[in-house]
Amino acid sequence: METTEDRAAALERAFGPLEDPGNPLGQDALLAADAAGDVLAEAEKVLDAHGFNAEFVPVELGGRLSRMDTLGRVLRPVFRRDASVGFGHGLNCFFAAAPVWIAGDAGQRAEVAGHLLDGRRVAVVRHEMAHGNDFVRDEFTARPAGGGFLLDGRKAVIANASRADGLVVFARTSEDPGGRSHSVLLLDRRTLPPGRLTDLARRSTNGMRSAEFGGLRAVDCPVPGGALVGGLGDGYEVSLRSSLVIRGLIPSIVLAGADTALRTVARFAVRRRADGRSSLDVQHVRDVLTGAFLDLLLSDCLALVATRGLHLLPRQTSAYAAAAAYLAPRIVTESMDEMSAVLGEETFASDGAYAMFGKQLRDLPVTSLGHAGSAGRQISLLPQLPFFARNAWFSDAEAPAALFRLHEDLPPLDLGRPALLGDGDPLAATLVATDGLLGTEDLPGDTPGCREALRHLIRALVAELDELRGVFAGIEPGDRAALVDPRSFALADRYALVLAAAACLGVWREQRSGAADGPDGTAAGVFLADPAWPTAALYRLCRRLGLSLPDRPVACERRVLAEVLARLHGRRSYDLYGTALA
């Protein structure tokens, strides 16, 4: 049976070496397509040959989707190269299909599965609960007519608008205020009367230039009653449930692009000048490379707990999904800014050895679904924190070990199970438990001096969690004014950083313990079992938080930088898995 590793490796081989100028799927071809705003047809042919859309279809419907963490891994070979191809060809189809997997009936699920498994696309037409600007202000309405609906309205920005046969439309079905005003409709564009649903002009974007963002206009378009997904007025809840599932994938696609960016900058930093020196001789450059890699490891730890949590902790994972989708793009964006200073004028190159960095820099804001997405993720996180403060922090049992194991099997995926609001916070409990378990003595295989610094950092983070408990416990249930106060948003940001630390510690502990999927002699396994990387990562997090710091863990950072260079020369990915690259 083909494994996730097999499928990801097959995609990697099919795309070939990114830096090879003779590769028709390499960076020169991708940059040319990006500059022209065209899809690289050869890249889409590779995905079609591998049945890429099957990755987004549950196994019970004939696809390959059985685990959310492995879906994130299969996406990475594509997003390391071109977010336009990864998003436009496949991932947007999953965003569109998720509402149907969650709330659709058997016939609707089979219909969407048929589209995807036959190589067709499905697009989602979302509503906007708060209109930030005219770019996203328009929407569709559906009014009852003849046992079905008549669809009217327009939406200017829809990914794959003209390329999709299936459409999942969030339409206003009631003028009443509140959360029951919208419903979800599933349309097959091929069956609609001619002229009732028409394409609008394509919109240009600064990032993901090759992806199509077009629009649609509906005028008295008849929709059968059987197109209703779930119940009338269920649109808002279905949207929230879909977002909960999707959010865990955001760190994977963000870190995949940043993986290429880091590799680009590392190649620049190690090149020797005529005098025999390199940028790597500068301490600041070494710090930037080290910090960028740590941020990718942090992001991958968040990706792991958010996706595996859907299987293992469905009643608690909503906070982790929101924190992962919010924090990973933010810290990666900061790293990209730091790396651009190392590249200097090469940041703006349109061709040549380092031009892929500029493309990844442009794509990142679109890939991470932008600023509005980040605010929405914080908003979904905030109402849970007063409950955690009063009922969970320092009293919950820690998260199960399986949450942090990279390869271990998981219970079956049920996308309808995850709760919108968590009833506990076992990940935060993992941080508290680690404080009680960690000694200061170096063990065989440790980078010297890490454990004492790591214990200091963990205790600073536990104290931070205790401070957050005091603040959020004072917010009364239903106090909406306190939850929208800017100070609450800042505190939610601090909580997300604490969760990132807990996720790192959980991953390190399981690798260190020699669990079934722990260090297996691979270079990545040996590195992850060393306390150097969690020590350096937590130092970086505590510095962001302004917490008490021990002496800088210089030896730990040197170990991390050595891994950056080893993976550069050994052509391995900059994530938890350290997989081989073409």
Coordinates of C-alpha atoms in Angstrom, one line a residue:
M1 CA 0.0 0.0 0.0
E2 CA 1.4 3.4 -1.0
T3 CA 2.2 5.6 2.1
T4 CA 2.1 9.3 2.5
E5 CA 5.8 9.4 2.3
D6 CA 5.6 7.5 -1.0
R7 CA 3.1 9.9 -2.5
A8 CA 5.0 13.0 -1.3
A9 CA 8.3 11.6 -2.6
A10 CA 6.8 10.7 -5.9
L11 CA 5.6 14.3 -6.4
E12 CA 9.0 15.6 -5.4
R13 CA 10.7 13.4 -8.0
A14 CA 8.2 14.3 -10.7
F15 CA 8.8 18.0 -10.2
G16 CA 12.5 17.6 -10.2
P17 CA 15.3 19.8 -8.8
L18 CA 14.0 23.4 -8.3
E19 CA 17.3 25.0 -9.1
D20 CA 18.1 23.1 -12.3
P21 CA 17.9 25.5 -15.2
G22 CA 17.2 22.6 -17.6
N23 CA 14.2 21.5 -15.6
P24 CA 10.9 22.4 -17.4
L25 CA 9.3 22.5 -13.9
G26 CA 12.2 24.3 -12.2
Q27 CA 12.4 27.8 -10.9
D28 CA 13.0 29.5 -14.2
A29 CA 9.8 28.1 -15.7
L30 CA 7.8 28.9 -12.5
L31 CA 9.1 32.5 -12.4
A32 CA 8.3 33.0 -16.1
A33 CA 4.8 31.8 -15.5
D34 CA 4.4 33.9 -12.5
A35 CA 5.6 37.0 -14.3
A36 CA 3.1 36.3 -17.1
G37 CA 0.3 35.6 -14.7
D38 CA -0.2 32.2 -16.4
V39 CA -0.6 28.7 -14.9
L40 CA 2.4 26.5 -15.7
A41 CA 0.6 23.8 -17.6
E42 CA 3.3 21.2 -17.2
A43 CA 3.0 21.5 -13.4
E44 CA -0.7 20.9 -13.5
K45 CA -0.1 17.8 -15.7
V46 CA 2.1 16.4 -13.0
L47 CA -0.6 16.8 -10.4
D48 CA -3.2 15.3 -12.7
A49 CA -1.0 12.3 -13.4
H50 CA -0.7 11.8 -9.6
G51 CA -4.4 12.2 -9.0
F52 CA -3.7 15.1 -6.7
N53 CA -7.4 15.9 -6.2
A54 CA -7.9 12.4 -4.6
E55 CA -5.9 13.7 -1.6
F56 CA -8.9 16.0 -0.7
V57 CA -11.5 13.2 -0.9
P58 CA -12.3 11.0 2.1
V59 CA -11.3 7.4 1.7
E60 CA -14.9 6.3 2.1
L61 CA -15.8 8.2 -1.0
G62 CA -13.0 6.8 -3.1
G63 CA -10.2 9.2 -2.3
R64 CA -7.1 9.2 -0.1
L65 CA -8.0 11.5 2.7
S66 CA -7.7 9.6 6.0
R67 CA -5.4 11.8 8.1
M68 CA -5.1 15.6 8.2
D69 CA -1.5 15.6 9.2
T70 CA -0.5 13.6 6.2
L71 CA -2.5 15.8 3.9
G72 CA -0.4 18.7 5.1
R73 CA 2.7 16.7 4.2
V74 CA 1.6 15.8 0.7
L75 CA 0.9 19.5 0.0
R76 CA 4.5 20.6 0.8
P77 CA 6.3 19.4 -2.4
V78 CA 3.9 21.6 -4.4
F79 CA 3.9 24.7 -2.2
R80 CA 7.7 24.6 -1.9
R81 CA 7.6 25.4 -5.6
D82 CA 4.5 27.4 -6.4
A83 CA 1.6 28.4 -4.2
S84 CA -0.4 29.3 -7.3
V85 CA -0.3 25.8 -8.6
G86 CA -0.9 24.2 -5.2
F87 CA -3.8 26.5 -4.3
G88 CA -5.4 26.9 -7.7
H89 CA -5.1 23.3 -8.8
G90 CA -6.0 21.5 -5.6
L91 CA -6.1 23.0 -2.2
N92 CA -8.9 25.5 -3.0
C93 CA -10.9 22.5 -4.0
F94 CA -10.6 21.2 -0.5
F95 CA -11.6 24.5 0.9
A96 CA -14.7 24.3 -1.3
A97 CA -15.4 20.6 -0.5
A98 CA -15.0 20.8 3.3
P99 CA -18.5 22.3 3.9
V100 CA -20.0 19.4 1.9
W101 CA -17.9 16.8 3.7
I102 CA -19.1 18.3 7.0
A103 CA -22.8 19.0 6.4
G104 CA -23.8 17.5 3.0
D105 CA -26.0 14.5 2.5
A106 CA -24.8 11.3 0.8
G107 CA -25.7 12.4 -2.7
Q108 CA -24.0 15.8 -2.3
R109 CA -20.9 14.2 -0.9
A110 CA -20.8 11.7 -3.9
E111 CA -21.4 14.6 -6.3
V112 CA -18.4 16.6 -5.0
A113 CA -16.2 13.5 -4.8
G114 CA -17.1 12.7 -8.5
H115 CA -16.0 16.2 -9.6
L116 CA -12.6 15.9 -7.8
L117 CA -11.9 12.3 -8.7
D118 CA -12.7 12.9 -12.3
G119 CA -10.2 15.8 -12.4
R120 CA -12.7 18.6 -12.3
R121 CA -12.6 21.6 -9.9
V122 CA -14.9 22.9 -7.2
A123 CA -14.8 26.5 -6.0
V124 CA -16.2 28.2 -2.9
V125 CA -18.2 31.4 -2.9
R126 CA -17.9 32.7 0.6
H127 CA -19.9 35.4 2.4
E128 CA -18.3 38.1 4.4
M129 CA -19.7 38.6 7.9
A130 CA -18.0 42.1 8.2
H131 CA -17.1 44.0 5.1
G132 CA -13.7 45.5 5.4
N133 CA -13.5 47.0 1.9
D134 CA -15.3 47.1 -1.4
F135 CA -13.0 44.4 -2.8
V136 CA -15.0 41.8 -0.8
R137 CA -18.2 43.6 -0.1
D138 CA -20.5 41.9 -2.6
E139 CA -22.4 38.7 -2.0
F140 CA -25.1 36.4 -3.3
T141 CA -28.7 36.1 -2.2
A142 CA -31.1 33.2 -2.6
R143 CA -34.9 33.6 -2.4
P144 CA -37.4 30.8 -2.3
A145 CA -39.0 30.0 -5.7
G146 CA -40.9 26.9 -6.9
G147 CA -39.5 24.5 -4.3
G148 CA -36.0 25.8 -4.8
F149 CA -34.3 29.1 -5.0
L150 CA -33.5 32.0 -7.3
L151 CA -29.9 33.1 -7.0
D152 CA -28.9 36.7 -7.5
G153 CA -25.9 38.9 -6.8
R154 CA -22.2 39.0 -7.6
K155 CA -18.9 38.2 -6.0
A156 CA -15.8 39.8 -7.5
V157 CA -13.1 37.6 -6.0
I158 CA -13.4 33.9 -6.2
A159 CA -10.5 31.5 -6.7
N160 CA -11.0 29.3 -9.8
A161 CA -14.3 31.1 -10.6
S162 CA -14.3 30.2 -14.3
R163 CA -12.4 26.9 -14.0
A164 CA -14.8 25.1 -11.6
D165 CA -17.7 22.9 -12.5
G166 CA -18.9 22.6 -8.9
L167 CA -19.7 25.7 -6.8
V168 CA -20.3 25.8 -3.1
V169 CA -22.1 29.1 -2.5
F170 CA -22.7 30.8 0.8
A171 CA -25.8 32.9 0.0
R172 CA -28.0 35.2 2.1
T173 CA -31.4 33.5 2.6
S174 CA -32.8 35.8 5.3
E175 CA -32.7 39.6 5.9
D176 CA -32.9 38.9 9.7
P177 CA -29.8 39.9 11.6
G178 CA -27.8 37.2 13.4
G179 CA -26.1 33.9 12.6
R180 CA -29.1 32.3 10.7
S181 CA -29.0 34.7 7.7
H182 CA -27.0 32.5 5.3
S183 CA -27.2 29.1 3.8
V184 CA -25.0 26.8 1.7
L185 CA -25.9 25.7 -1.8
L186 CA -24.1 23.2 -4.0
L187 CA -24.3 23.9 -7.7
D188 CA -23.2 22.0 -10.8
R189 CA -22.4 24.8 -13.3
R190 CA -22.9 22.5 -16.2
T191 CA -26.6 22.1 -15.5
L192 CA -27.5 25.7 -15.0
P193 CA -29.5 27.6 -17.6
P194 CA -27.3 29.5 -20.1
G195 CA -26.7 33.2 -19.2
R196 CA -28.0 33.0 -15.6
L197 CA -24.5 32.7 -14.1
T198 CA -21.7 34.6 -15.9
D199 CA -18.0 35.2 -15.3
L200 CA -16.7 38.6 -14.2
A201 CA -13.2 39.9 -15.1
R202 CA -10.2 38.3 -13.5
R203 CA -8.6 40.3 -10.7
S204 CA -4.8 40.8 -10.6
T205 CA -3.0 40.1 -7.4
N206 CA 0.6 40.9 -6.2
G207 CA 1.1 37.4 -4.9
M208 CA 0.1 34.1 -6.4
R209 CA 0.0 35.8 -9.8
S210 CA -0.7 32.6 -11.7
A211 CA -3.8 31.7 -9.7
E212 CA -7.1 32.8 -11.1
F213 CA -9.1 35.1 -8.9
G214 CA -12.2 36.0 -11.0
G215 CA -15.8 36.7 -10.2
L216 CA -19.4 35.6 -10.8
R217 CA -22.7 37.3 -11.4
A218 CA -26.1 35.5 -11.0
V219 CA -29.3 36.9 -12.3
D220 CA -32.5 35.0 -11.4
C221 CA -30.5 31.8 -11.6
P222 CA -32.8 28.8 -10.6
V223 CA -31.3 26.4 -8.0
P224 CA -33.1 23.2 -7.1
G225 CA -34.2 22.6 -3.5
G226 CA -31.9 19.6 -3.3
A227 CA -28.9 21.9 -3.6
L228 CA -29.3 23.1 0.0
V229 CA -26.4 21.7 2.1
G230 CA -27.5 21.1 5.7
G231 CA -30.5 23.2 6.8
L232 CA -31.7 26.6 5.9
G233 CA -29.7 29.2 7.9
D234 CA -26.9 26.8 8.6
G235 CA -24.3 28.8 6.6
Y236 CA -22.5 30.5 9.4
E237 CA -22.1 27.4 11.5
V238 CA -21.0 25.4 8.5
S239 CA -18.5 28.1 7.7
L240 CA -17.0 28.0 11.2
R241 CA -16.8 24.2 11.2
S242 CA -15.1 24.3 7.8
S243 CA -12.6 26.9 9.0
L244 CA -11.7 24.7 12.0
V245 CA -10.8 21.9 9.7
I246 CA -8.9 24.1 7.2
R247 CA -6.9 26.1 9.7
G248 CA -4.6 23.2 10.6
L249 CA -3.3 23.1 7.0
I250 CA -2.3 26.8 6.9
P251 CA 1.1 26.3 8.7
S252 CA 2.1 23.5 6.3
I253 CA 1.5 25.6 3.2
V254 CA 3.1 28.7 4.7
L255 CA 6.2 26.8 5.9
A256 CA 6.6 25.0 2.6
G257 CA 7.1 28.3 0.8
A258 CA 9.4 29.6 3.5
D259 CA 11.4 26.4 3.3
T260 CA 12.4 27.4 -0.3
A261 CA 13.0 31.0 0.9
L262 CA 15.4 29.8 3.7
R263 CA 17.2 27.5 1.3
T264 CA 17.6 30.4 -1.2
V265 CA 19.1 32.7 1.5
A266 CA 21.3 29.9 2.9
R267 CA 22.8 29.3 -0.6
F268 CA 23.4 33.0 -0.9
A269 CA 25.0 33.2 2.6
V270 CA 27.5 30.3 2.0
R271 CA 28.8 31.4 -1.4
R272 CA 32.4 32.4 -1.3
R273 CA 33.5 35.8 -2.6
A274 CA 36.8 36.5 -4.3
D275 CA 38.5 37.2 -1.0
G276 CA 37.4 33.8 0.3
R277 CA 34.9 35.2 2.8
S278 CA 31.1 34.7 2.8
S279 CA 28.1 36.3 4.4
L280 CA 28.1 33.4 6.8
D281 CA 31.1 35.0 8.5
V282 CA 28.8 37.7 9.9
Q283 CA 27.1 36.8 13.2
H284 CA 23.9 38.6 12.3
V285 CA 23.5 36.4 9.1
R286 CA 24.1 33.3 11.2
D287 CA 21.4 34.5 13.6
V288 CA 18.9 35.1 10.8
L289 CA 19.4 31.6 9.4
T290 CA 19.1 30.0 12.8
G291 CA 16.0 32.0 13.7
A292 CA 14.3 31.3 10.4
F293 CA 14.8 27.5 10.8
L294 CA 13.5 27.7 14.4
D295 CA 10.4 29.5 13.2
L296 CA 9.7 26.8 10.6
L297 CA 10.1 24.1 13.3
L298 CA 7.7 26.1 15.6
S299 CA 5.2 26.3 12.7
D300 CA 5.5 22.6 12.0
C301 CA 4.9 21.7 15.7
L302 CA 1.7 23.8 15.6
A303 CA 0.7 22.1 12.3
L304 CA 1.2 18.7 13.9
V305 CA -1.0 19.4 17.0
A306 CA -3.7 21.2 15.0
T307 CA -4.1 18.4 12.5
R308 CA -3.6 15.4 14.7
G309 CA -5.8 17.1 17.3
L310 CA -8.8 16.7 14.9
H311 CA -8.4 13.0 15.3
L312 CA -7.3 12.8 19.0
L313 CA -8.8 15.8 20.7
P314 CA -11.9 16.8 18.7
R315 CA -13.4 18.5 21.7
Q316 CA -10.3 20.6 22.4
T317 CA -8.7 21.3 19.1
S318 CA -10.5 24.5 17.9
A319 CA -8.1 26.7 20.0
Y320 CA -5.1 24.9 18.6
A321 CA -6.3 25.2 15.0
A322 CA -6.9 28.9 15.4
A323 CA -3.6 29.5 17.1
A324 CA -1.7 27.6 14.5
A325 CA -3.3 29.4 11.6
Y326 CA -2.8 32.8 13.2
L327 CA 0.7 32.4 14.6
A328 CA 2.5 30.5 11.8
P329 CA 2.0 33.1 9.1
R330 CA 2.9 35.9 11.5
I331 CA 6.3 34.4 12.6
V332 CA 7.2 33.3 9.1
T333 CA 6.5 36.8 7.8
E334 CA 8.9 38.2 10.4
S335 CA 11.5 35.6 9.3
M336 CA 11.0 36.6 5.7
D337 CA 11.6 40.2 6.6
E338 CA 14.8 39.3 8.4
M339 CA 16.0 37.1 5.5
S340 CA 15.3 39.8 2.9
A341 CA 17.8 42.1 4.8
V342 CA 20.5 39.3 4.3
L343 CA 19.7 39.0 0.6
G344 CA 19.7 42.8 0.1
E345 CA 19.1 43.9 -3.5
E346 CA 18.7 40.2 -4.6
T347 CA 15.4 40.3 -2.8
F348 CA 14.0 42.2 -5.8
A349 CA 15.6 40.0 -8.5
S350 CA 13.1 38.9 -11.2
D351 CA 15.4 36.1 -12.4
G352 CA 18.6 34.4 -11.5
A353 CA 19.7 32.1 -8.7
Y354 CA 17.9 34.0 -5.9
A355 CA 14.7 35.2 -7.6
M356 CA 12.5 32.5 -5.9
F357 CA 12.8 34.4 -2.6
G358 CA 11.0 37.4 -4.0
K359 CA 8.2 35.1 -5.4
Q360 CA 7.8 33.4 -2.0
L361 CA 7.8 36.8 -0.3
R362 CA 4.9 38.0 -2.6
D363 CA 2.9 34.8 -2.3
L364 CA 3.0 34.6 1.5
P365 CA 0.2 37.1 2.3
V366 CA -2.2 35.4 -0.1
T367 CA -1.1 31.9 0.9
S368 CA -1.9 32.6 4.5
L369 CA -5.3 34.1 3.6
G370 CA -4.4 37.6 4.6
H371 CA -4.9 40.0 7.5
A372 CA -8.7 39.5 7.8
G373 CA -8.0 35.8 8.2
S374 CA -5.6 36.4 11.1
A375 CA -8.1 38.7 12.9
G376 CA -10.8 36.0 12.4
R377 CA -8.6 33.4 14.0
Q378 CA -7.9 35.6 17.0
I379 CA -11.6 36.3 17.4
S380 CA -12.4 32.6 17.4
L381 CA -9.7 32.0 20.0
L382 CA -10.6 34.8 22.5
P383 CA -14.0 33.5 23.8
Q384 CA -12.4 30.2 24.9
L385 CA -9.7 31.8 27.1
P386 CA -11.8 32.9 30.0
F387 CA -13.2 29.3 30.2
F388 CA -9.7 27.8 30.1
A389 CA -8.5 30.2 32.8
R390 CA -11.3 29.2 35.2
N391 CA -11.6 25.5 34.4
A392 CA -8.5 24.1 32.6
W393 CA -5.2 25.8 33.1
F394 CA -3.1 24.1 35.8
S395 CA -5.8 21.5 36.4
D396 CA -6.2 19.6 33.0
A397 CA -4.3 16.4 32.3
E398 CA -1.6 16.8 29.7
A399 CA -2.2 16.0 26.0
P400 CA -1.8 12.4 24.9
A401 CA 1.7 11.4 23.6
A402 CA 0.2 10.4 20.2
L403 CA -0.5 14.1 19.6
F404 CA 3.2 14.8 19.1
R405 CA 4.3 11.6 17.2
L406 CA 5.1 12.3 13.7
H407 CA 4.2 9.0 12.1
E408 CA 2.0 7.1 14.5
D409 CA -1.4 5.9 13.3
L410 CA -4.5 7.9 14.2
P411 CA -8.2 7.1 14.9
P412 CA -10.5 7.5 11.8
L413 CA -11.1 11.1 10.6
D414 CA -14.6 12.4 11.3
L415 CA -14.8 16.0 10.1
G416 CA -18.1 16.5 11.8
R417 CA -16.8 15.8 15.3
P418 CA -14.6 18.7 16.2
A419 CA -16.3 21.2 18.6
L420 CA -16.4 24.9 17.8
L421 CA -15.4 25.8 21.4
G422 CA -13.0 23.7 23.4
D423 CA -13.8 22.2 26.8
G424 CA -10.2 21.9 28.0
D425 CA -6.6 22.8 27.2
P426 CA -4.4 19.7 27.5
L427 CA -1.7 21.3 25.3
A428 CA -1.1 24.0 27.9
A429 CA -1.0 21.2 30.5
T430 CA 1.9 19.6 28.6
L431 CA 3.9 22.7 29.2
V432 CA 3.2 22.6 33.0
A433 CA 4.0 18.9 33.1
T434 CA 7.3 19.3 31.4
D435 CA 8.4 21.8 34.0
G436 CA 8.0 19.0 36.6
L437 CA 9.7 16.4 34.6
L438 CA 12.8 18.1 33.2
G439 CA 16.1 17.9 35.0
T440 CA 19.1 20.2 34.5
E441 CA 21.7 17.4 34.0
D442 CA 22.9 16.9 30.4
L443 CA 22.2 13.4 29.1
P444 CA 24.0 11.4 26.4
G445 CA 23.4 13.0 23.0
D446 CA 22.6 16.4 24.4
T447 CA 24.3 19.5 23.2
P448 CA 26.1 20.6 26.4
G449 CA 24.4 23.2 28.6
C450 CA 20.9 23.1 27.0
R451 CA 18.9 21.6 29.7
E452 CA 19.6 24.2 32.4
A453 CA 18.6 27.0 30.0
L454 CA 15.6 25.0 28.9
R455 CA 14.3 24.6 32.4
H456 CA 14.7 28.3 33.1
L457 CA 12.7 29.1 29.9
I458 CA 9.9 26.6 30.7
R459 CA 9.4 28.1 34.1
A460 CA 9.2 31.6 32.6
L461 CA 6.5 30.3 30.2
V462 CA 4.6 28.6 33.0
A463 CA 4.7 31.9 34.9
E464 CA 3.3 33.6 31.8
L465 CA 0.5 31.1 31.6
D466 CA -0.3 31.8 35.3
E467 CA -0.5 35.6 34.6
L468 CA -2.8 34.9 31.7
R469 CA -5.0 32.8 34.0
G470 CA -5.3 35.7 36.4
V471 CA -6.4 38.2 33.6
F472 CA -8.8 35.9 31.7
A473 CA -10.4 34.5 34.9
G474 CA -11.5 38.0 35.7
I475 CA -13.5 38.3 32.5
E476 CA -17.1 37.4 33.2
P477 CA -18.9 34.9 30.8
G478 CA -20.6 36.8 28.0
D479 CA -18.6 40.0 28.6
R480 CA -18.2 40.8 24.9
A481 CA -16.8 44.3 25.4
A482 CA -13.8 42.8 27.3
L483 CA -13.2 40.2 24.5
V484 CA -13.0 42.9 21.8
D485 CA -10.7 45.1 23.8
P486 CA -7.3 45.5 22.0
R487 CA -5.6 44.4 25.2
S488 CA -7.4 41.1 25.0
F489 CA -6.1 40.6 21.4
A490 CA -2.6 41.2 22.6
L491 CA -3.1 38.7 25.4
A492 CA -4.4 36.1 22.9
D493 CA -1.3 36.6 21.0
R494 CA 0.8 35.8 24.1
Y495 CA -1.3 32.7 24.7
A496 CA -0.6 31.5 21.1
L497 CA 3.1 31.9 21.7
V498 CA 2.8 29.8 24.9
L499 CA 1.0 27.1 23.0
A500 CA 3.8 27.1 20.4
A501 CA 6.3 26.4 23.2
A502 CA 4.1 23.6 24.5
A503 CA 3.9 22.0 21.1
C504 CA 7.7 22.1 20.7
L505 CA 8.2 20.5 24.1
G506 CA 5.7 17.8 23.3
V507 CA 7.4 16.9 20.0
W508 CA 10.9 16.9 21.6
R509 CA 9.8 14.8 24.5
E510 CA 8.3 12.1 22.3
Q511 CA 11.4 12.1 20.0
R512 CA 13.6 11.9 23.1
S513 CA 11.6 9.1 24.7
G514 CA 12.3 6.8 21.8
A515 CA 8.6 6.3 21.1
A516 CA 7.5 4.0 18.3
D517 CA 8.0 6.8 15.7
G518 CA 10.8 8.5 17.6
P519 CA 14.5 8.9 16.6
D520 CA 15.1 6.1 14.2
G521 CA 18.7 6.8 13.3
T522 CA 17.9 9.3 10.6
A523 CA 19.6 12.7 10.7
A524 CA 16.2 14.4 11.4
G525 CA 15.4 12.0 14.2
V526 CA 18.7 12.5 15.9
F527 CA 18.4 16.3 15.7
L528 CA 14.9 16.3 17.1
A529 CA 15.9 14.3 20.1
D530 CA 18.6 16.9 21.0
P531 CA 17.3 19.6 23.5
A532 CA 19.3 22.2 21.4
W533 CA 16.4 23.1 19.1
P534 CA 13.6 23.4 21.7
T535 CA 16.0 25.4 23.9
A536 CA 16.8 27.8 21.1
A537 CA 13.1 27.9 20.0
L538 CA 11.8 28.7 23.5
Y539 CA 14.6 31.3 24.0
R540 CA 13.3 33.0 20.8
L541 CA 9.7 32.8 22.0
C542 CA 10.5 34.1 25.5
R543 CA 12.4 37.0 23.9
R544 CA 9.3 37.8 21.8
L545 CA 7.2 37.8 25.0
G546 CA 9.7 39.9 26.9
L547 CA 10.1 37.3 29.6
S548 CA 13.1 36.6 31.9
L549 CA 15.9 35.0 29.9
P550 CA 18.9 32.9 30.9
D551 CA 22.3 33.4 29.3
R552 CA 22.0 33.1 25.6
P553 CA 22.1 29.4 24.6
V554 CA 25.0 29.8 22.2
A555 CA 25.9 26.1 21.9
C556 CA 22.2 25.3 21.2
E557 CA 22.0 27.9 18.4
R558 CA 25.3 26.6 16.9
R559 CA 23.7 23.1 16.8
V560 CA 20.7 24.5 15.0
L561 CA 22.8 26.4 12.5
A562 CA 24.8 23.3 11.8
E563 CA 21.5 21.5 11.0
V564 CA 20.5 24.4 8.6
L565 CA 23.8 23.9 6.7
A566 CA 23.6 20.1 6.8
R567 CA 20.1 20.2 5.3
L568 CA 21.2 22.7 2.7
H569 CA 24.1 20.5 1.5
G570 CA 22.2 17.2 2.0
R571 CA 19.1 18.6 0.2
R572 CA 16.6 17.9 3.0
S573 CA 13.5 19.9 3.9
Y574 CA 13.5 22.5 6.6
D575 CA 10.7 21.0 8.7
L576 CA 10.3 18.3 11.3
Y577 CA 10.7 15.5 8.8
G578 CA 13.9 16.5 7.0
T579 CA 12.7 14.7 3.9
A580 CA 14.9 14.3 0.8
L581 CA 14.5 16.9 -2.0
A582 CA 14.9 16.3 -5.7

